Every structure is written in C-alpha cells, then in structure tokens.
Coordinates of C-alpha atoms and ligand atoms in Angstrom, one line a residue:
M18 CA 28.2 41.4 108.3
M19 CA 28.8 37.7 107.4
Q20 CA 29.2 35.8 110.7
I21 CA 31.5 32.8 110.8
A22 CA 32.9 30.4 113.4
V23 CA 36.3 28.8 113.5
M24 CA 36.7 25.4 115.1
G25 CA 40.2 24.8 116.3
Y26 CA 42.5 27.7 117.4
G27 CA 45.8 26.0 116.6
T28 CA 48.2 26.9 113.8
I29 CA 45.7 27.0 111.0
G30 CA 42.7 28.3 112.9
S31 CA 44.6 31.2 114.4
G32 CA 46.2 31.8 110.9
V33 CA 42.7 32.1 109.4
V34 CA 41.7 34.7 112.0
E35 CA 45.0 36.5 111.3
V36 CA 44.6 36.5 107.5
L37 CA 41.0 37.7 107.8
E38 CA 42.4 40.6 109.9
I39 CA 45.3 41.4 107.6
N40 CA 43.2 41.4 104.5
R41 CA 40.0 42.7 106.1
E42 CA 39.4 45.7 103.8
R43 CA 40.3 43.8 100.6
I44 CA 38.0 40.9 101.6
A45 CA 35.1 43.3 102.5
K46 CA 35.5 45.1 99.1
K47 CA 35.6 41.8 97.3
T48 CA 32.6 40.2 99.1
G49 CA 30.6 43.4 99.7
Q50 CA 30.4 42.7 103.4
E51 CA 32.6 42.4 106.5
I52 CA 33.4 38.9 107.7
G53 CA 33.1 38.7 111.5
V54 CA 34.5 35.8 113.6
K55 CA 31.7 35.3 116.1
Y56 CA 33.0 32.2 117.8
I57 CA 36.3 30.2 118.1
L58 CA 35.9 26.7 119.4
D59 CA 38.8 25.3 121.3
L60 CA 39.2 23.3 124.5
R61 CA 41.9 25.7 125.7
E62 CA 41.6 29.2 127.2
F63 CA 43.5 32.1 125.5
P64 CA 43.9 34.8 128.1
G65 CA 45.0 38.1 126.6
D66 CA 44.3 37.0 123.0
P67 CA 42.4 39.7 121.0
Y68 CA 39.7 37.1 120.3
E69 CA 39.5 35.9 123.9
E70 CA 35.8 36.9 124.1
Q71 CA 35.0 34.8 121.1
I72 CA 36.4 31.5 122.5
V73 CA 33.7 28.9 123.3
H74 CA 34.2 25.3 124.5
D75 CA 30.8 24.0 123.6
F76 CA 30.1 23.1 119.9
S77 CA 26.4 23.4 120.3
V78 CA 26.7 27.2 120.7
I79 CA 27.9 27.3 117.1
E80 CA 25.5 24.7 115.8
K81 CA 22.5 26.5 117.3
D82 CA 23.4 30.0 116.3
E83 CA 21.5 30.9 113.1
D84 CA 23.6 34.0 112.6
V85 CA 26.6 31.8 111.8
C86 CA 26.3 30.9 108.1
L87 CA 29.8 29.4 107.6
V88 CA 32.1 27.3 109.8
V89 CA 35.8 26.8 109.3
E90 CA 37.0 23.4 110.6
A91 CA 40.7 23.6 111.5
M92 CA 40.8 21.0 114.2
G93 CA 42.6 18.3 112.2
G94 CA 42.0 14.6 112.6
V95 CA 38.8 12.8 111.8
N96 CA 37.1 12.9 115.3
P97 CA 35.4 14.9 116.4
A98 CA 35.8 17.0 113.2
Y99 CA 33.6 14.7 111.2
A100 CA 30.6 14.8 113.7
F101 CA 31.0 18.6 114.0
V102 CA 31.2 19.3 110.3
K103 CA 28.3 17.0 109.5
A104 CA 26.2 18.7 112.2
C105 CA 27.1 22.1 110.8
L106 CA 26.0 21.1 107.3
E107 CA 22.8 19.6 108.6
S108 CA 22.0 22.8 110.5
G109 CA 22.4 24.7 107.2
K110 CA 25.9 26.1 107.5
H111 CA 28.5 26.2 104.8
V112 CA 31.8 24.5 105.8
V113 CA 35.4 25.1 104.8
T114 CA 38.1 22.8 106.0
S115 CA 41.9 22.3 105.8
N116 CA 41.6 18.8 107.0
K117 CA 42.6 16.2 104.4
A118 CA 42.1 13.3 106.8
L119 CA 38.5 14.3 107.1
V120 CA 38.0 14.9 103.4
A121 CA 39.6 11.7 102.4
A122 CA 37.6 9.6 104.9
H123 CA 34.2 11.3 104.7
G124 CA 34.3 13.7 101.7
T125 CA 31.8 11.7 99.7
E126 CA 29.1 11.9 102.3
L127 CA 29.8 15.5 103.3
L128 CA 29.8 16.7 99.7
Q129 CA 26.4 14.9 99.2
I130 CA 24.9 16.6 102.3
A131 CA 26.2 20.0 101.0
R132 CA 24.6 19.2 97.6
D133 CA 21.3 18.1 99.1
R134 CA 21.0 21.2 101.2
N135 CA 22.2 23.7 98.7
L136 CA 25.3 24.5 100.7
N137 CA 29.0 24.4 100.0
F138 CA 31.7 22.2 101.5
L139 CA 35.1 23.4 100.2
F140 CA 38.6 22.3 101.1
E141 CA 41.2 24.2 99.0
A142 CA 43.7 24.2 102.0
S143 CA 43.5 20.4 102.3
V144 CA 46.0 19.8 99.5
G145 CA 49.1 21.9 98.6
G146 CA 48.8 24.3 101.6
G147 CA 48.8 27.8 100.2
I148 CA 49.0 26.7 96.5
P149 CA 45.8 27.4 94.6
L150 CA 45.4 23.9 93.3
I151 CA 41.9 22.5 93.9
R152 CA 40.1 25.5 92.4
P153 CA 42.3 25.6 89.2
L154 CA 41.9 21.8 88.9
T155 CA 38.1 21.9 89.2
Q156 CA 37.3 25.2 87.6
S157 CA 40.1 26.3 85.2
L158 CA 40.5 22.7 84.0
A159 CA 36.8 21.8 84.4
G160 CA 36.5 20.8 80.7
E161 CA 39.8 19.0 80.5
E162 CA 40.6 15.3 80.7
I163 CA 43.3 14.9 83.3
L164 CA 45.8 12.2 82.4
E165 CA 48.3 12.4 85.2
I166 CA 48.9 14.2 88.6
C167 CA 52.3 13.9 90.1
G168 CA 53.1 15.8 93.2
I169 CA 55.3 16.6 96.1
L170 CA 52.4 17.0 98.5
N171 CA 53.9 17.0 101.9
G172 CA 56.0 19.9 103.1
T173 CA 57.4 18.2 106.2
T174 CA 58.9 15.2 104.3
N175 CA 60.2 17.4 101.5
Y176 CA 61.9 19.6 104.1
I177 CA 63.4 16.6 105.7
L178 CA 64.6 15.1 102.4
T179 CA 66.0 18.4 101.3
K180 CA 68.0 18.8 104.6
M181 CA 69.3 15.2 104.3
D182 CA 70.3 15.8 100.6
Q183 CA 71.8 19.3 100.8
E184 CA 73.1 19.6 104.4
G185 CA 73.7 15.9 105.3
Q186 CA 71.3 16.3 108.3
D187 CA 70.0 13.2 109.9
F188 CA 66.3 12.3 109.8
E189 CA 65.5 13.1 113.4
T190 CA 67.1 16.6 113.4
A191 CA 65.4 17.6 110.2
L192 CA 62.0 16.3 111.5
K193 CA 62.4 18.2 114.8
K194 CA 63.0 21.4 112.9
A195 CA 60.0 20.8 110.6
Q196 CA 57.8 20.4 113.7
E197 CA 59.2 23.6 115.3
L198 CA 58.4 25.4 112.1
G199 CA 54.7 24.3 112.4
Y200 CA 54.8 22.1 109.2
A201 CA 54.2 18.7 110.7
E202 CA 50.9 17.0 111.4
R203 CA 49.8 16.4 115.0
N204 CA 51.2 13.0 114.6
P205 CA 54.5 13.1 112.6
E206 CA 53.9 9.5 111.5
A207 CA 51.2 10.8 109.2
D208 CA 53.9 12.8 107.3
V209 CA 56.9 10.5 107.4
E210 CA 55.0 7.3 106.6
G211 CA 53.3 8.9 103.6
Y212 CA 49.7 8.8 105.1
D213 CA 49.3 12.6 104.6
T214 CA 50.4 12.4 100.9
C215 CA 48.2 9.4 100.4
R216 CA 45.1 11.3 101.5
K217 CA 46.1 14.3 99.4
I218 CA 46.6 12.3 96.2
A219 CA 43.4 10.4 96.9
I220 CA 41.5 13.7 97.1
L221 CA 43.1 15.1 93.9
T222 CA 42.4 11.8 92.1
A223 CA 38.7 11.9 93.2
L224 CA 38.4 15.5 92.0
A225 CA 40.0 14.5 88.6
T226 CA 37.8 11.5 88.1
E227 CA 34.7 12.8 89.9
R228 CA 34.5 9.4 91.7
E229 CA 35.2 8.3 95.2
V230 CA 38.8 7.1 95.8
N231 CA 39.4 4.9 98.7
F232 CA 42.7 6.1 100.2
E233 CA 43.1 2.8 101.9
E234 CA 43.6 1.2 98.5
V235 CA 46.5 3.5 97.6
Y236 CA 49.9 1.9 97.8
T237 CA 51.8 4.0 100.3
E238 CA 55.4 4.0 101.5
G239 CA 57.0 6.7 103.6
I240 CA 60.6 8.0 103.9
T241 CA 61.7 6.4 107.1
R242 CA 63.9 3.9 105.4
I243 CA 65.7 6.5 103.2
T244 CA 69.4 6.9 104.3
D245 CA 72.3 9.1 103.7
T246 CA 73.9 6.3 101.6
D247 CA 70.9 6.6 99.2
F248 CA 71.6 10.3 98.9
Q249 CA 75.2 9.6 98.1
Y250 CA 74.2 7.4 95.2
A251 CA 71.6 10.0 94.2
A252 CA 74.3 12.6 94.1
R253 CA 76.5 10.4 92.0
L254 CA 73.6 9.8 89.6
K255 CA 72.7 13.6 89.6
T256 CA 69.3 12.7 90.8
S257 CA 67.5 13.4 94.1
I258 CA 64.9 11.5 96.2
R259 CA 61.5 12.9 96.7
L260 CA 58.3 11.6 98.3
L261 CA 55.8 11.6 95.5
G262 CA 52.0 11.1 95.2
V263 CA 51.2 10.0 91.7
S264 CA 48.0 9.3 89.9
R265 CA 47.9 8.1 86.3
M266 CA 44.7 7.5 84.3
D267 CA 44.9 4.0 83.0
G268 CA 41.7 3.4 80.9
E269 CA 38.9 2.7 83.3
R270 CA 41.3 2.4 86.2
V271 CA 43.8 4.8 87.8
S272 CA 47.3 3.9 88.9
V273 CA 47.9 5.7 92.2
F274 CA 50.8 5.4 94.5
V275 CA 52.8 7.2 97.2
C276 CA 56.5 6.4 97.7
P277 CA 60.0 7.8 97.7
V278 CA 61.1 8.2 94.1
M279 CA 64.5 8.8 92.6
V280 CA 63.9 11.9 90.4
Q281 CA 66.0 12.9 87.4
A282 CA 67.5 16.4 87.4
D283 CA 65.4 17.3 84.3
H284 CA 62.1 16.4 86.0
P285 CA 60.1 19.5 87.0
L286 CA 59.8 18.3 90.6
Y287 CA 63.6 17.9 91.1
A288 CA 63.9 21.6 91.9
V289 CA 61.1 21.6 94.5
S290 CA 62.9 21.8 97.8
D291 CA 62.3 22.7 101.5
V292 CA 58.7 23.0 102.6
Y293 CA 57.6 23.8 99.1
N294 CA 55.1 21.6 97.3
G295 CA 55.0 21.1 93.5
V296 CA 52.3 19.4 91.5
V297 CA 52.6 18.6 87.8
V298 CA 49.3 18.0 86.0
R299 CA 49.1 16.6 82.5
G300 CA 45.9 17.1 80.6
R301 CA 44.9 15.8 77.2
T302 CA 44.7 19.2 75.5
V303 CA 46.4 21.6 78.0
G304 CA 49.6 19.6 78.1
T305 CA 51.8 19.8 81.2
I306 CA 51.3 22.5 83.8
M307 CA 52.9 22.9 87.2
F308 CA 51.7 24.3 90.5
Y309 CA 54.3 25.4 93.0
G310 CA 54.3 27.1 96.4
S311 CA 54.3 26.8 100.2
G312 CA 52.8 23.4 100.9
A313 CA 52.4 23.9 104.7
G314 CA 52.7 26.6 107.3
K315 CA 50.3 28.9 109.1
L316 CA 49.6 31.8 106.9
P317 CA 49.9 30.1 103.4
T318 CA 47.4 27.4 104.5
A319 CA 45.2 29.9 106.2
N320 CA 45.2 32.0 103.0
A321 CA 43.8 29.0 101.1
V322 CA 41.0 28.6 103.8
V323 CA 40.2 32.3 103.4
S324 CA 40.0 31.9 99.6
D325 CA 37.2 29.3 100.2
I326 CA 35.4 31.7 102.6
V327 CA 35.5 34.5 100.0
E328 CA 34.3 32.0 97.3
I329 CA 31.3 31.0 99.4
A330 CA 30.5 34.6 100.3
G331 CA 29.5 35.0 96.7
H332 CA 27.3 31.8 96.8
L333 CA 25.6 32.0 100.2
S334 CA 22.3 30.8 98.8
D335 CA 23.5 28.5 96.1
H336 CA 25.6 25.3 95.8
I337 CA 28.7 25.5 93.6
P338 CA 28.9 22.2 91.7
F339 CA 32.0 20.6 93.1
G340 CA 33.5 17.3 94.2
W341 CA 32.8 13.7 93.3
S342 CA 30.0 11.2 93.4
A343 CA 29.7 8.0 95.5
K344 CA 30.6 5.9 92.5
K345 CA 33.9 4.1 93.3
Q346 CA 37.0 4.7 91.2
A347 CA 38.8 1.4 90.4
L348 CA 42.6 1.6 91.1
T349 CA 45.3 -0.5 89.4
P350 CA 47.2 -2.6 92.0
V351 CA 50.8 -1.6 92.5
E352 CA 51.9 -5.0 91.4
E353 CA 50.6 -4.2 87.9
Q354 CA 52.3 -0.7 87.7
N355 CA 55.6 -0.2 85.9
F356 CA 58.8 1.4 87.1
S357 CA 62.5 1.2 86.8
Y358 CA 64.3 0.6 90.1
F359 CA 67.4 1.7 92.0
I360 CA 68.5 -1.4 94.0
R361 CA 71.5 -1.6 96.4
F362 CA 73.2 -4.9 97.0
A363 CA 75.6 -5.9 99.8
G364 CA 79.0 -7.1 98.6
Q365 CA 81.5 -6.2 95.9
A366 CA 80.3 -5.6 92.4
A367 CA 83.4 -7.4 91.0
E368 CA 82.0 -10.6 92.6
K369 CA 78.3 -10.2 92.4
F370 CA 77.3 -7.8 89.6
A371 CA 77.4 -10.5 86.9
D372 CA 74.8 -12.5 88.9
V373 CA 72.6 -9.4 89.2
E374 CA 73.0 -8.6 85.5
A375 CA 72.0 -12.1 84.6
V376 CA 68.7 -11.6 86.4
F377 CA 68.0 -7.9 85.8
A378 CA 69.0 -7.8 82.1
G379 CA 70.4 -4.4 81.1
A380 CA 70.9 -3.3 84.7
R381 CA 73.4 -0.3 85.0
L382 CA 76.0 -0.5 87.7
I383 CA 76.8 2.3 90.1
E384 CA 79.6 2.1 92.7
L385 CA 80.6 4.4 95.5
E386 CA 84.3 4.3 96.6
G387 CA 85.2 2.5 99.8
K388 CA 81.8 0.8 100.3
D389 CA 81.2 -2.9 100.5
E390 CA 78.1 -2.6 98.4
F391 CA 77.0 -1.5 94.9
A392 CA 73.8 -0.4 93.2
V393 CA 72.1 -0.8 89.9
I394 CA 69.4 0.9 87.9
T395 CA 67.1 -1.6 86.2
G396 CA 65.0 -1.3 83.0
R397 CA 61.3 -0.7 83.3
M398 CA 59.2 -3.6 84.5
S399 CA 56.1 -4.3 86.6
E400 CA 56.3 -4.2 90.3
A401 CA 55.3 -7.9 90.4
R402 CA 58.2 -8.8 88.1
C403 CA 60.7 -6.8 90.1
R404 CA 59.7 -8.4 93.3
K405 CA 59.9 -11.9 91.8
L406 CA 63.4 -11.2 90.4
A407 CA 64.6 -9.6 93.6
A408 CA 63.6 -12.6 95.6
A409 CA 66.7 -14.3 94.2
F410 CA 68.9 -11.8 96.2
P411 CA 68.7 -12.0 100.0
D412 CA 71.5 -9.3 100.2
I413 CA 69.4 -6.4 98.8
L414 CA 69.8 -3.4 101.0
Q415 CA 67.4 -0.9 99.4
T416 CA 65.0 -0.5 96.5
I417 CA 63.7 2.9 95.3
R418 CA 61.5 3.4 92.3
C419 CA 62.8 5.8 89.6
F420 CA 61.4 8.4 87.3
Ligands
HSE22 N1 51.9 18.2 107.5 C1 51.5 18.7 106.2 C2 52.7 18.9 105.4 C3 50.8 20.0 106.4 O1 53.8 18.9 106.0 O2 52.6 19.1 104.2 C4 50.1 20.5 105.2 O3 49.1 19.6 104.7

C-alpha cells in the first residue's frame, strides 16, 4: 500500500480523493499497489464524510509520518502551501500540486530540493486543468525546440467571455455562475485580472526554455474592461475576444504576454469556448499541435493530479528529470512586441476617420449603426509605436490587440 496525504479538502482535494476511489482498481493495476489516503489536512471538520477519520488539522502529523511517501497539495495560494510543500520535500516526501501560484512563485527552489533529494515535485494540474499538457510538453516534446505557446489558459474568463459573446450576459452574472460551478480561484481577481493566466504561461515558458521565468515581468491585462460593444464589433468582424497567454521565442529572449486578444475565426483558439482551455504549441520540427479540454473544474483537475501520483508511483526511489534551472530567462518588454490593434474612437467616422487614417496609415474602418463612435484595425506595429500614435487621440475608448 502506498500511503499518501492530501492537504486541502476543497474542490480539488476532495476531487483527488474521489478520482482515486473511482479509478481504484485501474490505478492499483497500473502501479502494482493500492493507494491509500492516510491523512487529509484541512482546518474544517467534515462530519459524515467517508474520510472523516482521516481529517487532521496539524500539518506536523503528516510531516512526521514516515509511512506517507507522497503529499498532494491542493490548498491553493502561496501561504502556507509553500512552507508545507518545502517541509514535505525536506522530510523526504514526493509532492504533487495543482497550485500554479505556488509553482510560479517558488517552483525553481522546490524543483531543486526535489532534485537534490532524489524526489519528485510534479504539477500537471497547475496548467490546463484536466488537459494532459505539461507531461506531453516535457516528455513527448522533450527533444523539440518550442517556438511558440499560445493558450486560453483560464476557464473562468473563457466562460465569462463566451457568455458575453454568445448570450449577451453581463460580466457579473457570468462571473457568479462560473464561481458557482467551481471554476473560479479563491479570489476572482486572479482570474479576471489575468494573474492566473500569467502564472500559467510563465510555468509553460519556463518548462519550454528550462529557465526560470519571473511571472512578475510578464505583461498582464485582464478582461474587466471588455464590454458588450467590443463584442458587437467583434461579431461584425467575424472575430471573437479571448484572454490569451502567449509566449514566443525571440532569439535569446522570449516575448510573453497575457491580454484580451481579438481572434480571427480561422485561428484554432477561436472555437475554444465555455470553461474549455486550448493551447497551441508550435515546434521547429513538429509544426503546430493543439491541446484542448476542461481547463478547470473538480474532477478534470483532480484527474491531472492523480496522473502525477501514478507517475511518481513508478519512480518512488528515483527522480524524474523535470522542470527548469535557476538561470533566468530574459523576456522581451511588451513595448518591443508587435501587434495589430482594434481601436475604438468616440465621435463620427465622417468627421474623424481622416485624422485617424493620417496617423495610423492603412487603418481599416469599422462602423456600427446608431453609435456615436467608430473603430479601426491598424497594421502591425510595435506596442511602443502604437502608444505613441494613440497619444494624439484623447477620445480613444478601447484598444484590443489582434491576431
Ligand atoms: N480558476 C482557474 C480557471 C482554475 O478558471 O481556469 C484552473 O486553474
């Protein structure tokens, strides 16, 4: 029997226990042993829960028990998850986590401790929810040069944008529903301000470059300023608006950004709606491949955690080479990155478009009937140039980068 502990009995932690139960026989056959949940760490009591007897409130019970060889961290947030995970590794236990905030902030150190102690620190569930993504990227594409990663990496915001786009729902209603469905982070700001996507694209970039990526250096914009009017223009243009996390290899540097993007109908991510995530990876020899599936939610995410448990069960006494080094990856500042832009201006096109066209040469006009505003799509230019040109127009209502 392989004894494990689960820290955090919320959506993901309880999902992990459930998936281990549902797939018990299959997992035992695969790993050659039963997996037993010896402890569940949570501050709360769970009267009547089938695992009520396993609930503990004191982390040191898990830390000190030598029977526990693997700990699942599903608490979320950086503290106290970081201290607990570090202590688990230092006491010789493998760790699996679904916590992107923890991995993005402390992954380098935790990976190094795992390496030094011949242990494993795996986090398949931290990006893309239930989609097998990190293992294909690091194992199936181990010998490939990754040129670009472009993803819808947050289920909550994709759900909200889809509802705004297809059903005309307002932002608050769609967010509330996403929270009820268990998609959202503890703090919804992390989803809607793009922080969650930022950490996920930082993790994927670090895995692709095998260098540490400082998520705080990643240009990040959320979706809170996207309006129904933007979607009306998007419909007119046969495009949609998605929150993307993008990473493009740029010589020794990498261009990484997170922001809402107006996506053309022929882009593979255009069709990724609701809570689904989609990640397009372009490699030098493999070409373009796409990963698609449930990006959030209890059982899909728990399944990814369980896949790491099963992986480690076959490597209890050895370290699987994985992760990135402490060497820092240089990022290209957003000002030097190139986009075309969707820009909305207050006023009538008949009066103002000529001025706009004189500054944004080649800009294409888009008008909606009955509105005292118009929009343009510009040619490609650097962010710095766009900002400089836009400074001449105090009546800009919105700017969205385009693919
Ligand atoms: N809040 C996250 C999302 C959960 O909505 O995608 C999965 O990481």
